[in-house]
Every structure is written in C-alpha cells, then in structure tokens.
mmCIF file of C-alpha atoms in Angstrom:
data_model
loop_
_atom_site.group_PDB
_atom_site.id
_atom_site.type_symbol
_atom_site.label_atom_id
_atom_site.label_comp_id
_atom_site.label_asym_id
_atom_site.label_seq_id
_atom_site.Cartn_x
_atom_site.Cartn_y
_atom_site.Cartn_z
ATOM 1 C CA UNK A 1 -76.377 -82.003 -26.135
ATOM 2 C CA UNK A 2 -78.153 -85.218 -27.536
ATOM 3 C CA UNK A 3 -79.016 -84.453 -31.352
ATOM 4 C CA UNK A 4 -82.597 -85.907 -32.241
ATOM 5 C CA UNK A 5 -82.571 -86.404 -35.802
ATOM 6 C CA UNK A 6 -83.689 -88.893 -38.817
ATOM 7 C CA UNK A 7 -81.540 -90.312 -41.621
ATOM 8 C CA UNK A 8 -82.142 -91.898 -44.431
ATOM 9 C CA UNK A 9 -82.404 -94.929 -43.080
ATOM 10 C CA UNK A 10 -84.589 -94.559 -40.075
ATOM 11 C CA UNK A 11 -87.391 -92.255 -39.043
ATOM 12 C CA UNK A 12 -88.244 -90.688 -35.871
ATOM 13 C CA UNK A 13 -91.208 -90.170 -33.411
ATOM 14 C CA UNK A 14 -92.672 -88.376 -30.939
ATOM 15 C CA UNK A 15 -91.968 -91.093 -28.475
ATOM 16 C CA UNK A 16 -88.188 -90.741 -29.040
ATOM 17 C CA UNK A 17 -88.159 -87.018 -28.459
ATOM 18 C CA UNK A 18 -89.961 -87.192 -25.623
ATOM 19 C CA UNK A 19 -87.922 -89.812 -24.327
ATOM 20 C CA UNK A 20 -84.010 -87.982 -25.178
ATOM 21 C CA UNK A 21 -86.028 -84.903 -23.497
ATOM 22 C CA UNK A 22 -86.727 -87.297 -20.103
ATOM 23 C CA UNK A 23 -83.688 -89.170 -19.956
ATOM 24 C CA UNK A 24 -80.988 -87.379 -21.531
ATOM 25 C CA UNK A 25 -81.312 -83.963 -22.302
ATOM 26 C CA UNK A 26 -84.098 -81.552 -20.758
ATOM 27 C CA UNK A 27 -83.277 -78.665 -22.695
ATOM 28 C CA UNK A 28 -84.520 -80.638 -25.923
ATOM 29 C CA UNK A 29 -87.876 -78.503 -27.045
ATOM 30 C CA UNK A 30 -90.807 -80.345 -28.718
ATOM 31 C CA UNK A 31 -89.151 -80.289 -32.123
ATOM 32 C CA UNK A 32 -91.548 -78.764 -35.187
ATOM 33 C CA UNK A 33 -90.695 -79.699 -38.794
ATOM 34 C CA UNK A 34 -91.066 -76.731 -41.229
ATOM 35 C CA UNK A 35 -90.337 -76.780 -45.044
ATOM 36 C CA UNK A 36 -87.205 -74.680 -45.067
ATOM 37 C CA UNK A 37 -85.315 -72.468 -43.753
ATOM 38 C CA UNK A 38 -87.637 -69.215 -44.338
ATOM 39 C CA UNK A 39 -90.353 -70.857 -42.545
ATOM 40 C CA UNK A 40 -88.692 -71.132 -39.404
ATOM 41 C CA UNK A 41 -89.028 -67.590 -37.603
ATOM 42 C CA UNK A 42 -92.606 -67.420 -38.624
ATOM 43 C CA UNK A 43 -93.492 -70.357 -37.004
ATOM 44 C CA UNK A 44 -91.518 -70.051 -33.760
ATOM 45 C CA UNK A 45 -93.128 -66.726 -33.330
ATOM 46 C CA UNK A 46 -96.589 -67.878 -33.583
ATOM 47 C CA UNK A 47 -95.930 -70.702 -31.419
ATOM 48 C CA UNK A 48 -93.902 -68.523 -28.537
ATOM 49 C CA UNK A 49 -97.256 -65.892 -28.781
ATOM 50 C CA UNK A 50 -99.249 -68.738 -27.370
ATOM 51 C CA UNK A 51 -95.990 -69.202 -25.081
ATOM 52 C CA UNK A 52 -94.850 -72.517 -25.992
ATOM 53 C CA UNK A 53 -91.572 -73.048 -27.304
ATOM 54 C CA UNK A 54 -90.591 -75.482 -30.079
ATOM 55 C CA UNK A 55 -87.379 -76.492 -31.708
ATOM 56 C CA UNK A 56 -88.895 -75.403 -35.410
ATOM 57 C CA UNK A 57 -86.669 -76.876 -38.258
ATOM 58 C CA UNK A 58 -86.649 -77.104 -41.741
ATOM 59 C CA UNK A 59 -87.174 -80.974 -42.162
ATOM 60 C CA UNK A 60 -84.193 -81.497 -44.298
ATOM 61 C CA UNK A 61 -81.402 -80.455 -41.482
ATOM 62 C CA UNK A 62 -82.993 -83.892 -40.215
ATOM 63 C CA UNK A 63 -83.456 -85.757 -43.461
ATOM 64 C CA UNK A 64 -82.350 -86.504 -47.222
ATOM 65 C CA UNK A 65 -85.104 -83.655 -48.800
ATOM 66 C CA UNK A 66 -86.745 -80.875 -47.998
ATOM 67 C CA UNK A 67 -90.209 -79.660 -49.004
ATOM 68 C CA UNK A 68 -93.862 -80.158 -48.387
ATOM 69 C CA UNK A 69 -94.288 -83.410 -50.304
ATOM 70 C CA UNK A 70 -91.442 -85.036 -49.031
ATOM 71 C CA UNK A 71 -92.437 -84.073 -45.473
ATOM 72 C CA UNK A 72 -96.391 -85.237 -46.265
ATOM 73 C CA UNK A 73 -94.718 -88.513 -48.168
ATOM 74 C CA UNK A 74 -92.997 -89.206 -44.963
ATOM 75 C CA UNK A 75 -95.880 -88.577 -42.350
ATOM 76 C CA UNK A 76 -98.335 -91.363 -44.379
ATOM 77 C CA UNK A 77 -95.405 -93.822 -44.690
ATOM 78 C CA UNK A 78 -94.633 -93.695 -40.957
ATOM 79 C CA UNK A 79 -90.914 -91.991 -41.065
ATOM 80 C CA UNK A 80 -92.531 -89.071 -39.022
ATOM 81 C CA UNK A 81 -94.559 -90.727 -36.180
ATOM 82 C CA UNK A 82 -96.449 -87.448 -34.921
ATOM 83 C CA UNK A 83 -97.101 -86.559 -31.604
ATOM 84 C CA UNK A 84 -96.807 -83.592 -29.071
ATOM 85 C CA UNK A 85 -93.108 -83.749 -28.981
ATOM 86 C CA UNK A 86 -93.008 -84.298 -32.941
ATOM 87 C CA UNK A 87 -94.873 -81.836 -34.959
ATOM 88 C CA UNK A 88 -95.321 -80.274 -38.347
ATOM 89 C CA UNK A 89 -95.975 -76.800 -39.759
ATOM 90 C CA UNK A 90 -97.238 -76.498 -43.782
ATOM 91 C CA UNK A 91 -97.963 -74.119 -46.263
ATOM 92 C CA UNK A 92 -101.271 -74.503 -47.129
ATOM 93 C CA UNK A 93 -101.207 -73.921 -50.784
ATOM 94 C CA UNK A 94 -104.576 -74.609 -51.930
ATOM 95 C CA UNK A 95 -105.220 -77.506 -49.492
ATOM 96 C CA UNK A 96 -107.378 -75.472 -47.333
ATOM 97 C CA UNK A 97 -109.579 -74.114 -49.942
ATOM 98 C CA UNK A 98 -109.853 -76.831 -51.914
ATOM 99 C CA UNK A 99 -109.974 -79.511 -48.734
ATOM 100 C CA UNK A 100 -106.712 -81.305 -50.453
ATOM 101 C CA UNK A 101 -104.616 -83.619 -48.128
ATOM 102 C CA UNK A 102 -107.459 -83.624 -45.924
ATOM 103 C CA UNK A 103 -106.141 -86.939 -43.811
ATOM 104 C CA UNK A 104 -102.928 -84.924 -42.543
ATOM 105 C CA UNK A 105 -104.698 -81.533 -41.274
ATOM 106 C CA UNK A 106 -106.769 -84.384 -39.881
ATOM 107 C CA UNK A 107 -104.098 -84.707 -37.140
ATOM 108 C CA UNK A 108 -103.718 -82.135 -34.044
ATOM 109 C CA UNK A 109 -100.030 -82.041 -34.401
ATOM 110 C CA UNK A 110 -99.750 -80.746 -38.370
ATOM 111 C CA UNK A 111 -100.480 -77.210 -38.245
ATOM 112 C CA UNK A 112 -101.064 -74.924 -41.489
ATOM 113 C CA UNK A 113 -100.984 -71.426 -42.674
ATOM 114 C CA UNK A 114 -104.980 -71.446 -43.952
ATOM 115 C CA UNK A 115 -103.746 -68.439 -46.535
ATOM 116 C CA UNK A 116 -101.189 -69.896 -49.264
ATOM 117 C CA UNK A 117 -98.412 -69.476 -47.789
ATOM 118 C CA UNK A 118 -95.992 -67.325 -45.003
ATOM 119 C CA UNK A 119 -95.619 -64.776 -47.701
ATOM 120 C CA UNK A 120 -99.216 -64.571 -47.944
ATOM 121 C CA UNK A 121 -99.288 -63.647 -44.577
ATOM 122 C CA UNK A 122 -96.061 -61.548 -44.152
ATOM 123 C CA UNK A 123 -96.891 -59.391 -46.956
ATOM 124 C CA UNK A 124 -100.718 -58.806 -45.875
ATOM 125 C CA UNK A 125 -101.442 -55.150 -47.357
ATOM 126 C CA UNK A 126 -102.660 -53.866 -43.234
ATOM 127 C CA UNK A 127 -98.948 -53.927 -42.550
ATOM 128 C CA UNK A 128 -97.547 -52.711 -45.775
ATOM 129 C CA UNK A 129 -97.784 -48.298 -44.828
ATOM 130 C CA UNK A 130 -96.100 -49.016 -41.382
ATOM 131 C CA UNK A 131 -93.349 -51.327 -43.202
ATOM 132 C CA UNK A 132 -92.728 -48.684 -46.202
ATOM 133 C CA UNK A 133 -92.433 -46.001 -43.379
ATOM 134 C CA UNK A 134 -89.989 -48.132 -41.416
ATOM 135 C CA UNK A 135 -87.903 -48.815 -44.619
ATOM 136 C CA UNK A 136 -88.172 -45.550 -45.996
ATOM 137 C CA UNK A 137 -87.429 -44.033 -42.441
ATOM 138 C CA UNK A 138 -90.457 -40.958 -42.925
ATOM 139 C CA UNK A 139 -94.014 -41.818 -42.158
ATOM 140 C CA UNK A 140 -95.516 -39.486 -45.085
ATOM 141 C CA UNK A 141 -96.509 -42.752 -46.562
ATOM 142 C CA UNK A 142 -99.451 -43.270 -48.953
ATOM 143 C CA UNK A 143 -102.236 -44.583 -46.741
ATOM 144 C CA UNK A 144 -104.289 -45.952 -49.521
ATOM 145 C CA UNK A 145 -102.221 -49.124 -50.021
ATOM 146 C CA UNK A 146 -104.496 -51.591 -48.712
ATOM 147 C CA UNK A 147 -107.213 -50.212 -50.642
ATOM 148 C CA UNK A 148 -105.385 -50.452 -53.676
ATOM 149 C CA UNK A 149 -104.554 -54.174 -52.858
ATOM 150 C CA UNK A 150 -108.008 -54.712 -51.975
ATOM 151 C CA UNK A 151 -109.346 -53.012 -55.375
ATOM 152 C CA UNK A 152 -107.073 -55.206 -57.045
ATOM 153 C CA UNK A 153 -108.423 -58.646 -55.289
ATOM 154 C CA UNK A 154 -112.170 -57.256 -56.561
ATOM 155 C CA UNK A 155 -111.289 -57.270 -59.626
ATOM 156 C CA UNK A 156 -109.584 -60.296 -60.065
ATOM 157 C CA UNK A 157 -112.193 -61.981 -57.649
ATOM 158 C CA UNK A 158 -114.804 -63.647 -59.724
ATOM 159 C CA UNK A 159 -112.161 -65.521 -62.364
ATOM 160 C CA UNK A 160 -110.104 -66.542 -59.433
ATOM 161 C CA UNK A 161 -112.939 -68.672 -58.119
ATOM 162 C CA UNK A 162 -114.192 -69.970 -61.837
ATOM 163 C CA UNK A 163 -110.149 -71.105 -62.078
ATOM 164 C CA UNK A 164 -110.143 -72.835 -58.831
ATOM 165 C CA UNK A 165 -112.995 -74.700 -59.069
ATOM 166 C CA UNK A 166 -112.598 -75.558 -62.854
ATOM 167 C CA UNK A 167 -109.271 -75.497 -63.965
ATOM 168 C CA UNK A 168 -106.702 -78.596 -62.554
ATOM 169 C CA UNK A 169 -104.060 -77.006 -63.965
ATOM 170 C CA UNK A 170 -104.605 -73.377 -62.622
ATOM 171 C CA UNK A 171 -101.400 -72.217 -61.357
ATOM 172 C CA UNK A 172 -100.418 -70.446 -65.008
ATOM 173 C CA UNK A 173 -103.645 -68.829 -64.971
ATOM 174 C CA UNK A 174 -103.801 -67.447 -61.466
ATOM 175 C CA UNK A 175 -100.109 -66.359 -61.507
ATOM 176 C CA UNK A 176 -101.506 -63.990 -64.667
ATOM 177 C CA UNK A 177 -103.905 -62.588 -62.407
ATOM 178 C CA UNK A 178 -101.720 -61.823 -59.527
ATOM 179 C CA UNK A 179 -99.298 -60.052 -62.281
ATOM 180 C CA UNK A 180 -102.189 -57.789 -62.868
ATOM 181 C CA UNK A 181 -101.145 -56.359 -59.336
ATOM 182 C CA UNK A 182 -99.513 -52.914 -60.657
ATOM 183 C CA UNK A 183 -97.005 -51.285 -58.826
ATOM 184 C CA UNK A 184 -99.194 -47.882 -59.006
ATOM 185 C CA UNK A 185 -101.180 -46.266 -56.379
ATOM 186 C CA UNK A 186 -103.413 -44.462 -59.043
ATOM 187 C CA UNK A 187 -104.491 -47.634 -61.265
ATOM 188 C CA UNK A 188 -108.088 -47.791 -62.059
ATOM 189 C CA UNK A 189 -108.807 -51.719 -61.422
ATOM 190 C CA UNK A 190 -112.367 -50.769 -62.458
ATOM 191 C CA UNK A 191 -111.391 -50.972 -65.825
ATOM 192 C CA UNK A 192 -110.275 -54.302 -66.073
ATOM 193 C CA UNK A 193 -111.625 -56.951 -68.246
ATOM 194 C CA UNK A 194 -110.430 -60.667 -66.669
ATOM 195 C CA UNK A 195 -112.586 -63.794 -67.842
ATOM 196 C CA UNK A 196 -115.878 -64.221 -66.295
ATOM 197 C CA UNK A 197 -117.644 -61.630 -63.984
ATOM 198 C CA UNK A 198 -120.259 -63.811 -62.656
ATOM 199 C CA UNK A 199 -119.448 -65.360 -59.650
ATOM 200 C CA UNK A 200 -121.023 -69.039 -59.409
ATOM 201 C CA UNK A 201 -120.098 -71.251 -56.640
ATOM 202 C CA UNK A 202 -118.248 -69.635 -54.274
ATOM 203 C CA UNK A 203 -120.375 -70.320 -50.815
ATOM 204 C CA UNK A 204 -117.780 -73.120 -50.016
ATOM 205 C CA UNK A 205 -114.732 -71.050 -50.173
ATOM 206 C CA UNK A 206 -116.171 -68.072 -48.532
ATOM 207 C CA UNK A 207 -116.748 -70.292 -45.396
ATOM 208 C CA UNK A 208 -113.208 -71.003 -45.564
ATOM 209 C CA UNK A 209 -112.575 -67.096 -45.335
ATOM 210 C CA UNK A 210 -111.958 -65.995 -48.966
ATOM 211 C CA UNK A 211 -113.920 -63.025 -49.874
ATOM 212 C CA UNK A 212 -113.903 -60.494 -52.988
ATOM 213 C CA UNK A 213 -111.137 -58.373 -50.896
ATOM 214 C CA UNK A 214 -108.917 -60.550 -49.949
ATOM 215 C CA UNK A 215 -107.799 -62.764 -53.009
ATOM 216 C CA UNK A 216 -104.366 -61.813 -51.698
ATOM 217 C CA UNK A 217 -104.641 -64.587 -49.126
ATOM 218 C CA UNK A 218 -104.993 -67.227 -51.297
ATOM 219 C CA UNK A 219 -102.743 -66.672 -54.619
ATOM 220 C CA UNK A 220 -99.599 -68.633 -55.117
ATOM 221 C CA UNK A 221 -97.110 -66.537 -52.066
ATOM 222 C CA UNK A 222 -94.351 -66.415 -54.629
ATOM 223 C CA UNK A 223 -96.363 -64.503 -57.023
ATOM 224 C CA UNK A 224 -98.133 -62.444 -54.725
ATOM 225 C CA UNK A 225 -94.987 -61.490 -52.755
ATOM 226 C CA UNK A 226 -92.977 -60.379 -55.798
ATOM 227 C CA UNK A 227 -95.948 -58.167 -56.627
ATOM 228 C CA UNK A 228 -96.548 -56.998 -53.603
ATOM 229 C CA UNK A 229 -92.845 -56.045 -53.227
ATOM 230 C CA UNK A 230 -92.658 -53.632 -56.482
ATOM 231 C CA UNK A 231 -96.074 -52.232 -55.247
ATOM 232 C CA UNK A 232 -93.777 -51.068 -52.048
ATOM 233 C CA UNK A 233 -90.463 -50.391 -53.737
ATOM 234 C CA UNK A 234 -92.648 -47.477 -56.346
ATOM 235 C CA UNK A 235 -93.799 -46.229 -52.683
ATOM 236 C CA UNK A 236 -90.244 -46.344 -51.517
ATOM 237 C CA UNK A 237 -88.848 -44.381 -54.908
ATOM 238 C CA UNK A 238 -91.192 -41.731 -54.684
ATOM 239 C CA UNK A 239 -90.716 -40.916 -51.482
ATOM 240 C CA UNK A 240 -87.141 -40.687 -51.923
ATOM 241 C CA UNK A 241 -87.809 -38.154 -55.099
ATOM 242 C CA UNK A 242 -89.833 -36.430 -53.039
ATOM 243 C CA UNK A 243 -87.753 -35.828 -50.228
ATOM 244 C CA UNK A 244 -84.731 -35.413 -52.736
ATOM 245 C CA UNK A 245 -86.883 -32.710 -54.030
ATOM 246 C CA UNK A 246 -87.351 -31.040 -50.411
ATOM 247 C CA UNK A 247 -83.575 -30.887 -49.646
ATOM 248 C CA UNK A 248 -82.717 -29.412 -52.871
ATOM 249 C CA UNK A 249 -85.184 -26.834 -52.877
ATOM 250 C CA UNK A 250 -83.570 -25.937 -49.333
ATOM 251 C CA UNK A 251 -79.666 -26.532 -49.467
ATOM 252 C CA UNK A 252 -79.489 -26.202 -53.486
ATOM 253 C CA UNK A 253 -76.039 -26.678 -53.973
ATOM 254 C CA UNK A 254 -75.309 -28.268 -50.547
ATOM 255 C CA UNK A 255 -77.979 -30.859 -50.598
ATOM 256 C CA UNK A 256 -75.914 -33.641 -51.903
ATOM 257 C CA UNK A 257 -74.669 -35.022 -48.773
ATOM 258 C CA UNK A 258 -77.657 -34.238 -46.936
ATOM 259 C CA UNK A 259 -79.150 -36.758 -49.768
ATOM 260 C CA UNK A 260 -77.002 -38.955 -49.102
ATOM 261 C CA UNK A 261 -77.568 -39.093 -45.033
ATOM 262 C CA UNK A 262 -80.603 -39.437 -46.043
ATOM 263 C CA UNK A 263 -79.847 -42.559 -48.712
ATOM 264 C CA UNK A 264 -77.689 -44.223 -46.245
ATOM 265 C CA UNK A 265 -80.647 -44.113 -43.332
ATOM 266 C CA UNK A 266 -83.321 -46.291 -45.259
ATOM 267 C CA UNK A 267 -83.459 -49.748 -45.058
ATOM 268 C CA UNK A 268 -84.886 -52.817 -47.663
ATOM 269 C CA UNK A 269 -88.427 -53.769 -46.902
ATOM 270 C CA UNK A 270 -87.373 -57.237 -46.379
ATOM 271 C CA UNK A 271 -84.763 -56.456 -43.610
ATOM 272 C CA UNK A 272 -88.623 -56.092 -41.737
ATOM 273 C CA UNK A 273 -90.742 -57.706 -42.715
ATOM 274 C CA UNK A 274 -89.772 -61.390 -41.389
ATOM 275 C CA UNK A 275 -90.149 -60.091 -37.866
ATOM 276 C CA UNK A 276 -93.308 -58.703 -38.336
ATOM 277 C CA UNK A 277 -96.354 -59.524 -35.996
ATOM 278 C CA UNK A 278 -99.300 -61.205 -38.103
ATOM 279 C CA UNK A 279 -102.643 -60.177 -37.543
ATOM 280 C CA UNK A 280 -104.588 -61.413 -40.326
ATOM 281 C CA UNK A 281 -108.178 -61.298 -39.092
ATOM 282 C CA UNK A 282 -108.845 -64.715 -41.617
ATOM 283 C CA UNK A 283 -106.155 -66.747 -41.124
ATOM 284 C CA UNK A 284 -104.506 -65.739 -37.384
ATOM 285 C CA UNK A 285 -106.975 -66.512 -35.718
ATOM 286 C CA UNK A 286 -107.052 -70.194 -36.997
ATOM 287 C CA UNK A 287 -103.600 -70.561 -36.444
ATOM 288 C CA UNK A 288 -104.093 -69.318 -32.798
ATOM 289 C CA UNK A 289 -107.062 -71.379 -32.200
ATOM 290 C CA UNK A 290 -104.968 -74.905 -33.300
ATOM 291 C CA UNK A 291 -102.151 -74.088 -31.311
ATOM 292 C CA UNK A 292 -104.218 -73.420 -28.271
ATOM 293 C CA UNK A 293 -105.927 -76.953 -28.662
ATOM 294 C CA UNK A 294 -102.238 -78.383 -28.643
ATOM 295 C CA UNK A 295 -101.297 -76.248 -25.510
ATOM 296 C CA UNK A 296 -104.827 -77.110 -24.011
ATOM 297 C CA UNK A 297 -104.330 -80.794 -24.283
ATOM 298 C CA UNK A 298 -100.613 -81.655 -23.810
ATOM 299 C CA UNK A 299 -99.307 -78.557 -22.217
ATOM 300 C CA UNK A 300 -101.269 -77.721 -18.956
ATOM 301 C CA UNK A 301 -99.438 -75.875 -16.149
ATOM 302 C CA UNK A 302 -100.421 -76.376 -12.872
#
C-alpha cells in the first residue's frame, strides 16, 4: 500500500491523495487530520453515521507536531492544501463562541466540534445514567444526574458569560467554575455565590447554542471531563456499598466471594464511553449538517 504522508520538508494536498487513490492505490480513503490520537474514533464515527469513510489521523503520524495550532499554522501557510480528499477535524475551544479563527471554519473541508471539545461531547450528562449502569453492571442508577449537571451550569451561568466576554485571560477563572461541579447528587447549587448574577450580553452566544443549562458544552473538556468523571465514580461507589450491603445482609458470612463476583463484573466508565453514540441536541446536529454538505457536494452516488 502507497503511504500518503507529509514531512518536514514538504506538505501535502488534496490533489495528491486523490491522485495515489486513482493511480496507485484505491483502497486509500479521503484522509482526515485530527489532533491526536483520542480524537480519532470520535471522528470516524461521526463521519461513517453519514456513511462516508475517512482515513482520520492524528496529524503528527504525518508530520513533525501535533496539535491544533500546528495543524491551523500549517493550513494558512499552505503545507495542508485542503480539499475533499484532504480534510481536517478541530476542537473548537472557544472559536465557535467567540467567532475565533473564523477564516479556517470558513472552509467546507475543516470540520469542528461547536462544544469545546470531544470530551465535551462524550461526557454530555443525557448519557451519563446509562454509562454508570453499564460500568456498574445494575441499572438502579440515580436518574437525577443530568439535572444535577444542569443545576450546576445555572448556577455558574451568568459569570461564565461576564468571563467570556470580558476577561482575555479566562481560562483560570472558568476552570474555578467548572471545579465547583461536586461529585454529590444532593448539593444545593442554589446556594452558591459566583461573581455577577446579572446576565448582560449574552444574545450572541445563545444563537450559537449556549444556554443557562448547558454551560457543560462550552467549558475547557479537560476540566469538565475530570469533573464529570468523580461526579460518576461517587455514583459508581455507592452503588457498590449498596449492593455490598444487600449481599451481606443475605449470605452474612458467605458474602465475600459473592462481593467479589460482583467486584470483578464492573467495568471503568472510560472502557465506554469512547464508543458512545453522541446525540447532543446543540452541537450534533451541526456536525451532521457540515458533513452532509461535504457528502452532498463531492460524494454523490448514482
């Protein structure tokens, strides 16, 4: 098989793919540039729902670097030539909110999460009782998650929008705010006090999707993630106590190796969660909508 890659020393473009596709190797798929490694399932997936297939790649198995500046850096100075046999997936950070970078998302063949990031996405609180219940292996899972998430995002809501529209250096302050995410069902988020409480300026973001309940979206992924995750690992405790509890109070002395079946059944959160369907009603349907247009105007069957 013909290898399509860049070096150092030269870039390459959709042309060339297209052409080692053609002339030398057919089972070459458009190839799609990702950050890293971590990115790559996600976008495959969303790309083979709309049933096209790409090569998707972290960039640096091609290059010298990987990483979203280096792949942006490299798209403006003409190393990546773009086209529908070259593309690019991107976390969004706080370019879509904030209409940063607005040149590249200019192009049909750069696609972008619209939330922060994958973890954003992966972690979105709808899916978070059916993935405790899958990890846990019992479905007597809180149901009230999302809500709690949700009741957190209110909260945090109105200083989140003063800090992105007034603060350059913001992501200190919003990582604070994402911390405030507890890893307790029962926390009263109605009692927080967090900066301003006014919210002033916020009709150009909500057009972009963010609303009071679902700051989640749009914090830093890393930060929301690792919250996120000790929200679910308390759920994933307790319902090992509980069911601890259960065995004991029914095979007293013999319980211990029915514990441990039990133990040795679960699973981590994360051995899930990567293969996850996404269905965030904000962002999924954007994602959707740009790979149709690509399908729609370089893929047509007959």
């Amino acid at each position: 098989m013909k290898t399509v890659s860049s070096g150092m020393s030269f870039g390459v473009s959709s042309e060339y793919v297209e052409a080692v596709t053609r002339l030398f190797d057919s089972s070459q798929d458009p190839i799609l540039y990702v950050e890293a490694w971590q990115d790559v399932n996600f976008w495959r997936a969303r790309f083979r729902a709309e049933d096209l297939i790409v090569d998707a790649k972290p960039y640096g198995q091609d290059s010298d670097a990987n990483g979203k500046p280096h792949l942006i850096n490299n798209i403006e100075n003409g190393t990546i030539k773009l086209g529908p046999y070259l593309m690019v997936a991107l976390d969004s950070d706080y370019d879509y909110l904030l209409g940063l970078n607005f040149n590249i998302y200019l192009s049909e063949f750069v696609f972008q999460t619209y939330a922060y990031s994958i973890e954003n996405l992966l972690w979105h609180p709808n899916k978070l009782v059916e993935l405790c219940g899958k990890s846990s292996n019992c479905q007597d899972i809180p149901p009230n998650i999302p809500d709690v998430i949700k009741n957190w995002s209110k909260a945090i809501y109105p200083e989140f929008v003063r800090i992105l529209k007034n603060e350059p250096e913001r992501q200190e302050l919003i990582r604070a705010l994402t911390e405030l995410l507890k890893p307790d069902l029962k926390f009263d988020y109605s009692n927080l006090s967090i900066g301003t409480q006014t919210v002033v300026g916020s009709d150009l973001f909500n057009s972009k999707g963010l609303t009071e309940e679902n700051v989640y979206l749009f914090v830093r992924g890393h930060n929301y993630e690792t919250a996120a995750k000790k929200l679910c690992d308390q759920i994933l405790e307790d319902v090992f106590l509980e069911i601890k509890r259960k065995l004991t109070s029914q095979y007293g002395a013999n319980a211990g190796e029915k514990i441990k079946e039990y133990r040795n059944s679960r699973k981590k959160i994360t051995d899930f969660i990567i293969f996850e369907d996404i269905e965030c009603p904000v962002c999924t349907p954007l994602i959707k909508r740009d790979i149709q247009l690509l399908k729609n105007n370089y893929y047509k069957t007959n």
